[in-house]
């Protein structure tokens, strides 16, 4: 129970408590506000990462959306990529895809469609044969931009 000093009126105590309450409430929410992050903006460019296989012939392709400041940005609706290869059969060697789907269009040609709201698509593959590939943005962001890699067994 709170004790009030002699000579302090109930009205003075109530006023002091009323003034202190907003300060305490603001201080309690400050850490949450400081820890919050802004959601990503829509991508205006594409950054691509590709690597040759490492241990166990595993390779990796990762197109990533970038906002105007070079930070992660989510892919706009309708963004697609075309994966091209004359030597590799990605439909039988893709071991995982996160953030999108991959569909074979024809021999040596696959369509990658990012899921709604994602900032990157990760494609992991195992390569039993050597070859090269090219990932091409079909837009709407950076149509025609491409990234490539060489696969060594």
Tab-separated table of N, CA and C in Angstrom:
chain	number	residue	atom	x	y	z
A	1	UNK	N	0.843	-1.175	0.000
A	1	UNK	CA	0.000	0.000	0.000
A	1	UNK	C	0.891	1.242	0.000
A	2	UNK	N	0.536	2.253	-0.780
A	2	UNK	CA	1.310	3.485	-0.872
A	2	UNK	C	0.990	4.374	0.319
A	3	UNK	N	2.026	4.926	0.914
A	3	UNK	CA	1.820	5.830	2.034
A	3	UNK	C	2.039	7.251	1.553
A	4	UNK	N	1.207	8.139	2.057
A	4	UNK	CA	1.315	9.554	1.714
A	4	UNK	C	1.886	10.264	2.929
A	5	UNK	N	2.926	11.088	2.698
A	5	UNK	CA	3.547	11.839	3.793
A	5	UNK	C	2.554	12.810	4.388
A	6	UNK	N	2.726	13.064	5.642
A	6	UNK	CA	1.882	14.055	6.297
A	6	UNK	C	2.075	15.392	5.606
A	7	UNK	N	1.033	16.085	5.386
A	7	UNK	CA	1.102	17.382	4.739
A	7	UNK	C	0.920	17.304	3.230
A	8	UNK	N	0.909	16.084	2.650
A	8	UNK	CA	0.682	15.923	1.213
A	8	UNK	C	-0.780	15.575	1.007
A	9	UNK	N	-1.461	16.401	0.234
A	9	UNK	CA	-2.887	16.142	0.034
A	9	UNK	C	-3.089	15.000	-0.966
A	10	UNK	N	-4.234	14.392	-0.865
A	10	UNK	CA	-4.577	13.332	-1.807
A	10	UNK	C	-4.590	13.894	-3.227
A	11	UNK	N	-5.013	15.130	-3.381
A	11	UNK	CA	-5.079	15.765	-4.700
A	11	UNK	C	-3.670	15.911	-5.285
A	12	UNK	N	-2.663	16.311	-4.493
A	12	UNK	CA	-1.274	16.462	-4.939
A	12	UNK	C	-0.720	15.101	-5.371
A	13	UNK	N	-0.992	14.085	-4.554
A	13	UNK	CA	-0.521	12.739	-4.877
A	13	UNK	C	-1.137	12.258	-6.194
A	14	UNK	N	-2.423	12.464	-6.390
A	14	UNK	CA	-3.123	12.023	-7.611
A	14	UNK	C	-2.573	12.747	-8.839
A	15	UNK	N	-2.308	14.069	-8.691
A	15	UNK	CA	-1.732	14.828	-9.809
A	15	UNK	C	-0.359	14.290	-10.196
A	16	UNK	N	0.478	14.008	-9.215
A	16	UNK	CA	1.826	13.492	-9.475
A	16	UNK	C	1.747	12.135	-10.158
A	17	UNK	N	0.841	11.282	-9.706
A	17	UNK	CA	0.671	9.961	-10.325
A	17	UNK	C	0.177	10.112	-11.762
A	18	UNK	N	-0.724	11.035	-12.014
A	18	UNK	CA	-1.258	11.249	-13.366
A	18	UNK	C	-0.167	11.720	-14.322
A	19	UNK	N	0.738	12.584	-13.821
A	19	UNK	CA	1.835	13.060	-14.664
A	19	UNK	C	2.858	11.953	-14.931
A	20	UNK	N	3.088	11.097	-13.961
A	20	UNK	CA	4.099	10.048	-14.103
A	20	UNK	C	3.641	8.903	-15.002
A	21	UNK	N	2.358	8.634	-15.057
A	21	UNK	CA	1.848	7.489	-15.827
A	21	UNK	C	2.241	7.534	-17.304
A	22	UNK	N	2.059	8.654	-18.041
A	22	UNK	CA	2.468	8.667	-19.464
A	22	UNK	C	3.974	8.462	-19.643
A	23	UNK	N	4.789	8.970	-18.718
A	23	UNK	CA	6.240	8.811	-18.818
A	23	UNK	C	6.612	7.349	-18.656
A	24	UNK	N	6.003	6.692	-17.684
A	24	UNK	CA	6.274	5.272	-17.469
A	24	UNK	C	5.805	4.461	-18.665
A	25	UNK	N	4.621	4.769	-19.193
A	25	UNK	CA	4.096	4.044	-20.351
A	25	UNK	C	4.989	4.244	-21.571
A	26	UNK	N	5.465	5.454	-21.799
A	26	UNK	CA	6.346	5.718	-22.944
A	26	UNK	C	7.669	4.990	-22.786
A	27	UNK	N	8.213	4.974	-21.594
A	27	UNK	CA	9.481	4.295	-21.354
A	27	UNK	C	9.336	2.792	-21.554
A	28	UNK	N	8.183	2.238	-21.220
A	28	UNK	CA	7.966	0.800	-21.362
A	28	UNK	C	7.868	0.391	-22.824
A	29	UNK	N	7.342	1.267	-23.698
A	29	UNK	CA	7.199	0.912	-25.112
A	29	UNK	C	8.427	1.267	-25.934
A	30	UNK	N	9.321	2.072	-25.419
A	30	UNK	CA	10.505	2.490	-26.183
A	30	UNK	C	11.361	1.324	-26.654
A	31	UNK	N	11.661	0.313	-25.818
A	31	UNK	CA	12.483	-0.795	-26.319
A	31	UNK	C	11.828	-1.533	-27.483
A	32	UNK	N	10.484	-1.692	-27.437
A	32	UNK	CA	9.813	-2.372	-28.552
A	32	UNK	C	9.932	-1.552	-29.827
A	33	UNK	N	9.783	-0.253	-29.727
A	33	UNK	CA	9.874	0.590	-30.913
A	33	UNK	C	11.287	0.566	-31.473
A	34	UNK	N	12.272	0.553	-30.603
A	34	UNK	CA	13.664	0.540	-31.056
A	34	UNK	C	14.002	-0.779	-31.742
A	35	UNK	N	13.373	-1.869	-31.324
A	35	UNK	CA	13.684	-3.183	-31.877
A	35	UNK	C	12.923	-3.464	-33.169
A	36	UNK	N	11.887	-2.694	-33.470
A	36	UNK	CA	11.100	-2.978	-34.673
A	36	UNK	C	11.883	-2.582	-35.919
A	37	UNK	N	11.632	-3.278	-36.999
A	37	UNK	CA	12.287	-2.971	-38.265
A	37	UNK	C	11.238	-2.674	-39.311
A	38	UNK	N	11.624	-1.887	-40.269
A	38	UNK	CA	10.725	-1.559	-41.358
A	38	UNK	C	10.616	-2.755	-42.293
A	39	UNK	N	9.430	-3.039	-42.819
A	39	UNK	CA	9.323	-4.124	-43.789
A	39	UNK	C	10.065	-3.733	-45.067
A	40	UNK	N	10.507	-4.731	-45.852
A	40	UNK	CA	11.232	-4.396	-47.074
A	40	UNK	C	10.343	-3.648	-48.065
A	41	UNK	N	10.978	-2.845	-48.894
A	41	UNK	CA	10.278	-2.138	-49.968
A	41	UNK	C	10.273	-3.032	-51.204
A	42	UNK	N	9.521	-2.627	-52.211
A	42	UNK	CA	9.500	-3.375	-53.470
A	42	UNK	C	10.854	-3.250	-54.167
A	43	UNK	N	11.297	-4.336	-54.755
A	43	UNK	CA	12.583	-4.359	-55.453
A	43	UNK	C	12.531	-3.487	-56.698
A	44	UNK	N	13.635	-2.775	-56.930
A	44	UNK	CA	13.782	-2.001	-58.161
A	44	UNK	C	14.940	-2.537	-58.999
A	45	UNK	N	15.693	-3.492	-58.422
A	45	UNK	CA	16.771	-4.147	-59.164
A	45	UNK	C	16.943	-5.560	-58.614
A	46	UNK	N	17.691	-6.361	-59.348
A	46	UNK	CA	17.925	-7.748	-58.961
A	46	UNK	C	19.424	-7.951	-58.772
A	47	UNK	N	19.770	-8.594	-57.669
A	47	UNK	CA	21.142	-9.021	-57.436
A	47	UNK	C	21.146	-10.536	-57.570
A	48	UNK	N	22.101	-11.084	-58.236
A	48	UNK	CA	22.128	-12.529	-58.427
A	48	UNK	C	23.384	-13.131	-57.851
A	49	UNK	N	23.237	-14.280	-57.267
A	49	UNK	CA	24.383	-15.003	-56.743
A	49	UNK	C	24.365	-16.396	-57.341
A	50	UNK	N	25.476	-16.823	-57.838
A	50	UNK	CA	25.565	-18.189	-58.330
A	50	UNK	C	26.932	-18.734	-57.961
A	51	UNK	N	26.975	-20.011	-57.675
A	51	UNK	CA	28.248	-20.618	-57.322
A	51	UNK	C	28.394	-21.937	-58.047
A	52	UNK	N	29.605	-22.341	-58.251
A	52	UNK	CA	29.860	-23.681	-58.773
A	52	UNK	C	29.703	-24.652	-57.618
A	53	UNK	N	29.466	-25.913	-57.925
A	53	UNK	CA	29.309	-26.887	-56.844
A	53	UNK	C	30.540	-26.948	-55.959
A	54	UNK	N	30.299	-27.232	-54.716
A	54	UNK	CA	31.378	-27.374	-53.753
A	54	UNK	C	31.409	-28.838	-53.320
A	55	UNK	N	31.349	-29.112	-52.050
A	55	UNK	CA	31.409	-30.482	-51.555
A	55	UNK	C	30.221	-31.284	-52.089
A	56	UNK	N	30.494	-32.446	-52.642
A	56	UNK	CA	29.425	-33.314	-53.127
A	56	UNK	C	28.728	-32.794	-54.362
A	57	UNK	N	29.377	-31.946	-55.143
A	57	UNK	CA	28.814	-31.410	-56.392
A	57	UNK	C	27.543	-30.582	-56.183
A	58	UNK	N	27.393	-29.972	-55.020
A	58	UNK	CA	26.196	-29.180	-54.742
A	58	UNK	C	26.422	-27.746	-55.195
A	59	UNK	N	25.471	-27.207	-55.941
A	59	UNK	CA	25.534	-25.822	-56.417
A	59	UNK	C	24.361	-25.020	-55.883
A	60	UNK	N	24.410	-23.716	-56.106
A	60	UNK	CA	23.436	-22.812	-55.522
A	60	UNK	C	23.200	-21.643	-56.453
A	61	UNK	N	21.937	-21.289	-56.669
A	61	UNK	CA	21.576	-20.093	-57.444
A	61	UNK	C	20.628	-19.289	-56.555
A	62	UNK	N	20.867	-17.974	-56.459
A	62	UNK	CA	20.024	-17.150	-55.583
A	62	UNK	C	19.798	-15.759	-56.172
A	63	UNK	N	18.698	-15.565	-56.912
A	63	UNK	CA	18.359	-14.189	-57.289
A	63	UNK	C	17.732	-13.488	-56.078
A	64	UNK	N	18.108	-12.220	-55.888
A	64	UNK	CA	17.622	-11.459	-54.738
A	64	UNK	C	17.121	-10.099	-55.194
A	65	UNK	N	15.971	-9.691	-54.647
A	65	UNK	CA	15.427	-8.366	-54.927
A	65	UNK	C	16.123	-7.311	-54.091
A	66	UNK	N	16.400	-6.159	-54.709
A	66	UNK	CA	17.048	-5.044	-54.009
A	66	UNK	C	16.204	-3.780	-54.162
A	67	UNK	N	16.032	-3.040	-53.069
A	67	UNK	CA	15.275	-1.792	-53.133
A	67	UNK	C	16.185	-0.662	-53.648
A	68	UNK	N	15.675	0.565	-53.807
A	68	UNK	CA	16.498	1.657	-54.346
A	68	UNK	C	17.767	1.951	-53.541
A	69	UNK	N	17.792	1.554	-52.241
A	69	UNK	CA	18.966	1.799	-51.404
A	69	UNK	C	19.918	0.614	-51.347
A	70	UNK	N	19.640	-0.435	-52.131
A	70	UNK	CA	20.499	-1.613	-52.129
A	70	UNK	C	20.199	-2.607	-51.018
A	71	UNK	N	19.104	-2.373	-50.283
A	71	UNK	CA	18.675	-3.308	-49.235
A	71	UNK	C	17.745	-4.357	-49.839
A	72	UNK	N	17.443	-5.408	-49.069
A	72	UNK	CA	16.500	-6.425	-49.534
A	72	UNK	C	15.197	-5.765	-49.952
A	73	UNK	N	14.667	-6.177	-51.070
A	73	UNK	CA	13.370	-5.699	-51.526
A	73	UNK	C	12.566	-6.880	-52.034
A	74	UNK	N	11.255	-6.845	-51.809
A	74	UNK	CA	10.445	-7.976	-52.251
A	74	UNK	C	10.189	-7.898	-53.764
A	75	UNK	N	10.125	-9.085	-54.394
A	75	UNK	CA	9.885	-9.138	-55.834
A	75	UNK	C	8.477	-8.636	-56.137
A	76	UNK	N	8.321	-7.804	-57.177
A	76	UNK	CA	6.977	-7.350	-57.542
A	76	UNK	C	6.178	-8.505	-58.148
A	77	UNK	N	4.859	-8.365	-58.137
A	77	UNK	CA	4.006	-9.370	-58.767
A	77	UNK	C	4.394	-9.529	-60.225
A	78	UNK	N	4.431	-10.767	-60.686
A	78	UNK	CA	4.749	-11.043	-62.080
A	78	UNK	C	6.218	-11.250	-62.371
A	79	UNK	N	7.091	-11.096	-61.344
A	79	UNK	CA	8.525	-11.291	-61.570
A	79	UNK	C	8.796	-12.759	-61.878
A	80	UNK	N	9.552	-13.013	-62.941
A	80	UNK	CA	9.970	-14.376	-63.276
A	80	UNK	C	11.417	-14.366	-63.736
A	81	UNK	N	12.010	-15.546	-63.707
A	81	UNK	CA	13.366	-15.752	-64.187
A	81	UNK	C	13.361	-16.978	-65.088
A	82	UNK	N	14.240	-16.976	-66.061
A	82	UNK	CA	14.414	-18.134	-66.934
A	82	UNK	C	15.803	-18.704	-66.660
A	83	UNK	N	15.850	-19.994	-66.411
A	83	UNK	CA	17.107	-20.705	-66.177
A	83	UNK	C	17.412	-21.484	-67.450
A	84	UNK	N	18.568	-21.183	-68.053
A	84	UNK	CA	18.930	-21.784	-69.345
A	84	UNK	C	20.215	-22.590	-69.219
A	85	UNK	N	20.218	-23.755	-69.843
A	85	UNK	CA	21.411	-24.583	-69.862
A	85	UNK	C	21.328	-25.555	-71.021
A	86	UNK	N	22.432	-25.722	-71.725
A	86	UNK	CA	22.455	-26.711	-72.803
A	86	UNK	C	23.037	-28.025	-72.306
A	87	UNK	N	23.670	-27.989	-71.136
A	87	UNK	CA	24.379	-29.171	-70.654
A	87	UNK	C	23.744	-29.828	-69.438
A	88	UNK	N	23.008	-29.073	-68.644
A	88	UNK	CA	22.520	-29.573	-67.360
A	88	UNK	C	21.027	-29.836	-67.397
A	89	UNK	N	20.597	-30.853	-66.692
A	89	UNK	CA	19.186	-31.204	-66.624
A	89	UNK	C	18.659	-30.839	-65.241
A	90	UNK	N	18.373	-29.539	-65.012
A	90	UNK	CA	18.010	-29.055	-63.687
A	90	UNK	C	16.727	-29.675	-63.142
A	91	UNK	N	15.817	-30.124	-64.012
A	91	UNK	CA	14.581	-30.685	-63.470
A	91	UNK	C	14.818	-32.000	-62.742
A	92	UNK	N	15.912	-32.680	-63.007
A	92	UNK	CA	16.199	-33.922	-62.281
A	92	UNK	C	17.250	-33.719	-61.192
A	93	UNK	N	17.917	-32.561	-61.180
A	93	UNK	CA	18.977	-32.388	-60.194
A	93	UNK	C	18.722	-31.265	-59.187
A	94	UNK	N	17.591	-30.543	-59.289
A	94	UNK	CA	17.259	-29.548	-58.268
A	94	UNK	C	16.892	-30.311	-57.002
A	95	UNK	N	17.612	-30.046	-55.928
A	95	UNK	CA	17.357	-30.758	-54.675
A	95	UNK	C	16.481	-29.952	-53.729
A	96	UNK	N	16.402	-28.636	-53.908
A	96	UNK	CA	15.550	-27.811	-53.047
A	96	UNK	C	15.320	-26.458	-53.709
A	97	UNK	N	14.136	-25.906	-53.492
A	97	UNK	CA	13.857	-24.526	-53.893
A	97	UNK	C	13.056	-23.899	-52.760
A	98	UNK	N	13.503	-22.728	-52.310
A	98	UNK	CA	12.812	-21.985	-51.256
A	98	UNK	C	12.474	-20.605	-51.784
A	99	UNK	N	11.222	-20.204	-51.599
A	99	UNK	CA	10.810	-18.867	-52.004
A	99	UNK	C	10.238	-18.785	-53.399
A	100	UNK	N	9.988	-19.923	-54.032
A	100	UNK	CA	9.424	-19.888	-55.379
A	100	UNK	C	9.208	-21.281	-55.925
A	101	UNK	N	8.890	-21.314	-57.214
A	101	UNK	CA	8.679	-22.586	-57.905
A	101	UNK	C	9.547	-22.625	-59.151
A	102	UNK	N	9.873	-23.841	-59.600
A	102	UNK	CA	10.629	-24.021	-60.836
A	102	UNK	C	9.875	-25.036	-61.691
A	103	UNK	N	9.681	-24.712	-62.951
A	103	UNK	CA	8.934	-25.558	-63.877
A	103	UNK	C	9.746	-25.704	-65.156
A	104	UNK	N	9.868	-26.939	-65.637
A	104	UNK	CA	10.584	-27.181	-66.892
A	104	UNK	C	9.693	-26.754	-68.057
A	105	UNK	N	10.252	-25.920	-68.949
A	105	UNK	CA	9.527	-25.475	-70.136
A	105	UNK	C	9.887	-26.319	-71.347
A	106	UNK	N	11.167	-26.650	-71.452
A	106	UNK	CA	11.657	-27.479	-72.555
A	106	UNK	C	13.050	-27.967	-72.163
A	107	UNK	N	13.680	-28.748	-73.004
A	107	UNK	CA	15.037	-29.195	-72.706
A	107	UNK	C	15.945	-27.985	-72.550
A	108	UNK	N	16.597	-27.882	-71.417
A	108	UNK	CA	17.531	-26.787	-71.175
A	108	UNK	C	16.894	-25.470	-70.799
A	109	UNK	N	15.589	-25.464	-70.442
A	109	UNK	CA	14.912	-24.203	-70.140
A	109	UNK	C	13.873	-24.400	-69.029
A	110	UNK	N	14.003	-23.591	-67.954
A	110	UNK	CA	13.108	-23.673	-66.806
A	110	UNK	C	12.634	-22.285	-66.440
A	111	UNK	N	11.418	-22.205	-65.905
A	111	UNK	CA	10.849	-20.940	-65.459
A	111	UNK	C	10.818	-20.932	-63.938
A	112	UNK	N	11.353	-19.861	-63.340
A	112	UNK	CA	11.353	-19.692	-61.891
A	112	UNK	C	10.424	-18.531	-61.561
A	113	UNK	N	9.478	-18.785	-60.676
A	113	UNK	CA	8.527	-17.763	-60.246
A	113	UNK	C	8.642	-17.591	-58.733
A	114	UNK	N	9.045	-16.389	-58.280
A	114	UNK	CA	9.127	-16.144	-56.828
A	114	UNK	C	7.738	-16.162	-56.197
A	115	UNK	N	7.665	-16.611	-54.945
A	115	UNK	CA	6.426	-16.541	-54.178
A	115	UNK	C	6.119	-15.080	-53.866
A	116	UNK	N	4.853	-14.773	-53.599
A	116	UNK	CA	4.451	-13.411	-53.236
A	116	UNK	C	5.174	-12.951	-51.975
A	117	UNK	N	5.723	-11.733	-52.030
A	117	UNK	CA	6.321	-11.108	-50.859
A	117	UNK	C	7.719	-11.554	-50.482
A	118	UNK	N	8.351	-12.458	-51.258
A	118	UNK	CA	9.701	-12.900	-50.896
A	118	UNK	C	10.751	-11.964	-51.482
A	119	UNK	N	11.927	-11.944	-50.830
A	119	UNK	CA	13.019	-11.093	-51.276
A	119	UNK	C	14.100	-11.875	-52.011
A	120	UNK	N	14.026	-13.215	-51.960
A	120	UNK	CA	14.998	-14.030	-52.688
A	120	UNK	C	14.432	-15.420	-52.941
A	121	UNK	N	15.006	-16.083	-53.938
A	121	UNK	CA	14.664	-17.471	-54.236
A	121	UNK	C	15.967	-18.257	-54.177
A	122	UNK	N	15.977	-19.307	-53.392
A	122	UNK	CA	17.170	-20.132	-53.230
A	122	UNK	C	16.961	-21.467	-53.941
A	123	UNK	N	17.813	-21.763	-54.898
A	123	UNK	CA	17.726	-23.015	-55.645
A	123	UNK	C	19.016	-23.781	-55.398
A	124	UNK	N	18.885	-24.960	-54.839
A	124	UNK	CA	20.035	-25.815	-54.584
A	124	UNK	C	19.953	-26.988	-55.556
A	125	UNK	N	21.088	-27.340	-56.154
A	125	UNK	CA	21.082	-28.447	-57.106
A	125	UNK	C	22.326	-29.302	-56.939
A	126	UNK	N	22.228	-30.506	-57.439
A	126	UNK	CA	23.341	-31.435	-57.429
A	126	UNK	C	23.697	-31.690	-58.889
A	127	UNK	N	24.954	-31.557	-59.217
A	127	UNK	CA	25.355	-31.687	-60.610
A	127	UNK	C	26.219	-32.923	-60.852
A	128	UNK	N	25.658	-33.930	-61.510
A	128	UNK	CA	26.450	-35.100	-61.830
A	128	UNK	C	27.308	-34.909	-63.085
A	129	UNK	N	27.030	-33.842	-63.833
A	129	UNK	CA	27.773	-33.598	-65.081
A	129	UNK	C	28.277	-32.163	-65.118
A	130	UNK	N	29.367	-31.885	-65.841
A	130	UNK	CA	29.829	-30.502	-65.976
A	130	UNK	C	28.937	-29.739	-66.953
A	131	UNK	N	28.953	-28.429	-66.820
A	131	UNK	CA	28.186	-27.603	-67.747
A	131	UNK	C	28.115	-26.171	-67.261
A	132	UNK	N	27.376	-25.368	-67.982
A	132	UNK	CA	27.205	-23.973	-67.592
A	132	UNK	C	25.723	-23.630	-67.647
A	133	UNK	N	25.350	-22.589	-66.931
A	133	UNK	CA	23.961	-22.157	-66.918
A	133	UNK	C	23.904	-20.641	-66.878
A	134	UNK	N	22.734	-20.125	-67.192
A	134	UNK	CA	22.489	-18.689	-67.166
A	134	UNK	C	21.108	-18.459	-66.586
A	135	UNK	N	20.997	-17.543	-65.656
A	135	UNK	CA	19.728	-17.142	-65.067
A	135	UNK	C	19.402	-15.759	-65.609
A	136	UNK	N	18.228	-15.598	-66.218
A	136	UNK	CA	17.853	-14.337	-66.864
A	136	UNK	C	16.572	-13.803	-66.226
A	137	UNK	N	16.585	-12.520	-65.831
A	137	UNK	CA	15.372	-11.885	-65.327
A	137	UNK	C	14.457	-11.587	-66.504
A	138	UNK	N	13.200	-11.994	-66.361
A	138	UNK	CA	12.211	-11.681	-67.391
A	138	UNK	C	11.349	-10.493	-66.988
A	139	UNK	N	11.667	-9.878	-65.867
A	139	UNK	CA	10.949	-8.688	-65.433
A	139	UNK	C	9.769	-9.052	-64.555
A	140	UNK	N	9.127	-8.024	-64.067
A	140	UNK	CA	9.217	-6.643	-64.490
A	140	UNK	C	10.488	-5.902	-64.054
A	141	UNK	N	11.244	-6.440	-63.076
A	141	UNK	CA	12.467	-5.765	-62.638
A	141	UNK	C	13.658	-6.293	-63.440
A	142	UNK	N	14.470	-5.389	-63.955
A	142	UNK	CA	15.704	-5.710	-64.683
A	142	UNK	C	15.530	-6.752	-65.787
A	143	UNK	N	14.537	-6.592	-66.669
A	143	UNK	CA	14.376	-7.599	-67.720
A	143	UNK	C	15.643	-7.690	-68.576
A	144	UNK	N	16.070	-8.912	-68.845
A	144	UNK	CA	17.251	-9.139	-69.670
A	144	UNK	C	18.542	-9.274	-68.893
A	145	UNK	N	18.583	-8.811	-67.635
A	145	UNK	CA	19.812	-8.961	-66.848
A	145	UNK	C	20.025	-10.447	-66.598
A	146	UNK	N	21.292	-10.878	-66.668
A	146	UNK	CA	21.551	-12.307	-66.466
A	146	UNK	C	22.779	-12.535	-65.607
A	147	UNK	N	22.824	-13.721	-65.020
A	147	UNK	CA	23.927	-14.178	-64.200
A	147	UNK	C	24.230	-15.599	-64.642
A	148	UNK	N	25.461	-16.010	-64.572
A	148	UNK	CA	25.792	-17.359	-65.007
A	148	UNK	C	26.748	-18.055	-64.080
A	149	UNK	N	26.918	-19.330	-64.339
A	149	UNK	CA	27.821	-20.114	-63.530
A	149	UNK	C	28.284	-21.327	-64.305
A	150	UNK	N	29.348	-21.910	-63.829
A	150	UNK	CA	29.881	-23.129	-64.419
A	150	UNK	C	29.805	-24.218	-63.372
A	151	UNK	N	29.348	-25.371	-63.770
A	151	UNK	CA	29.207	-26.488	-62.867
A	151	UNK	C	30.319	-27.491	-63.148
A	152	UNK	N	31.059	-27.809	-62.102
A	152	UNK	CA	32.134	-28.780	-62.209
A	152	UNK	C	31.804	-29.973	-61.310
A	153	UNK	N	31.820	-31.201	-61.849
A	153	UNK	CA	31.474	-32.340	-61.003
A	153	UNK	C	32.560	-32.647	-59.996
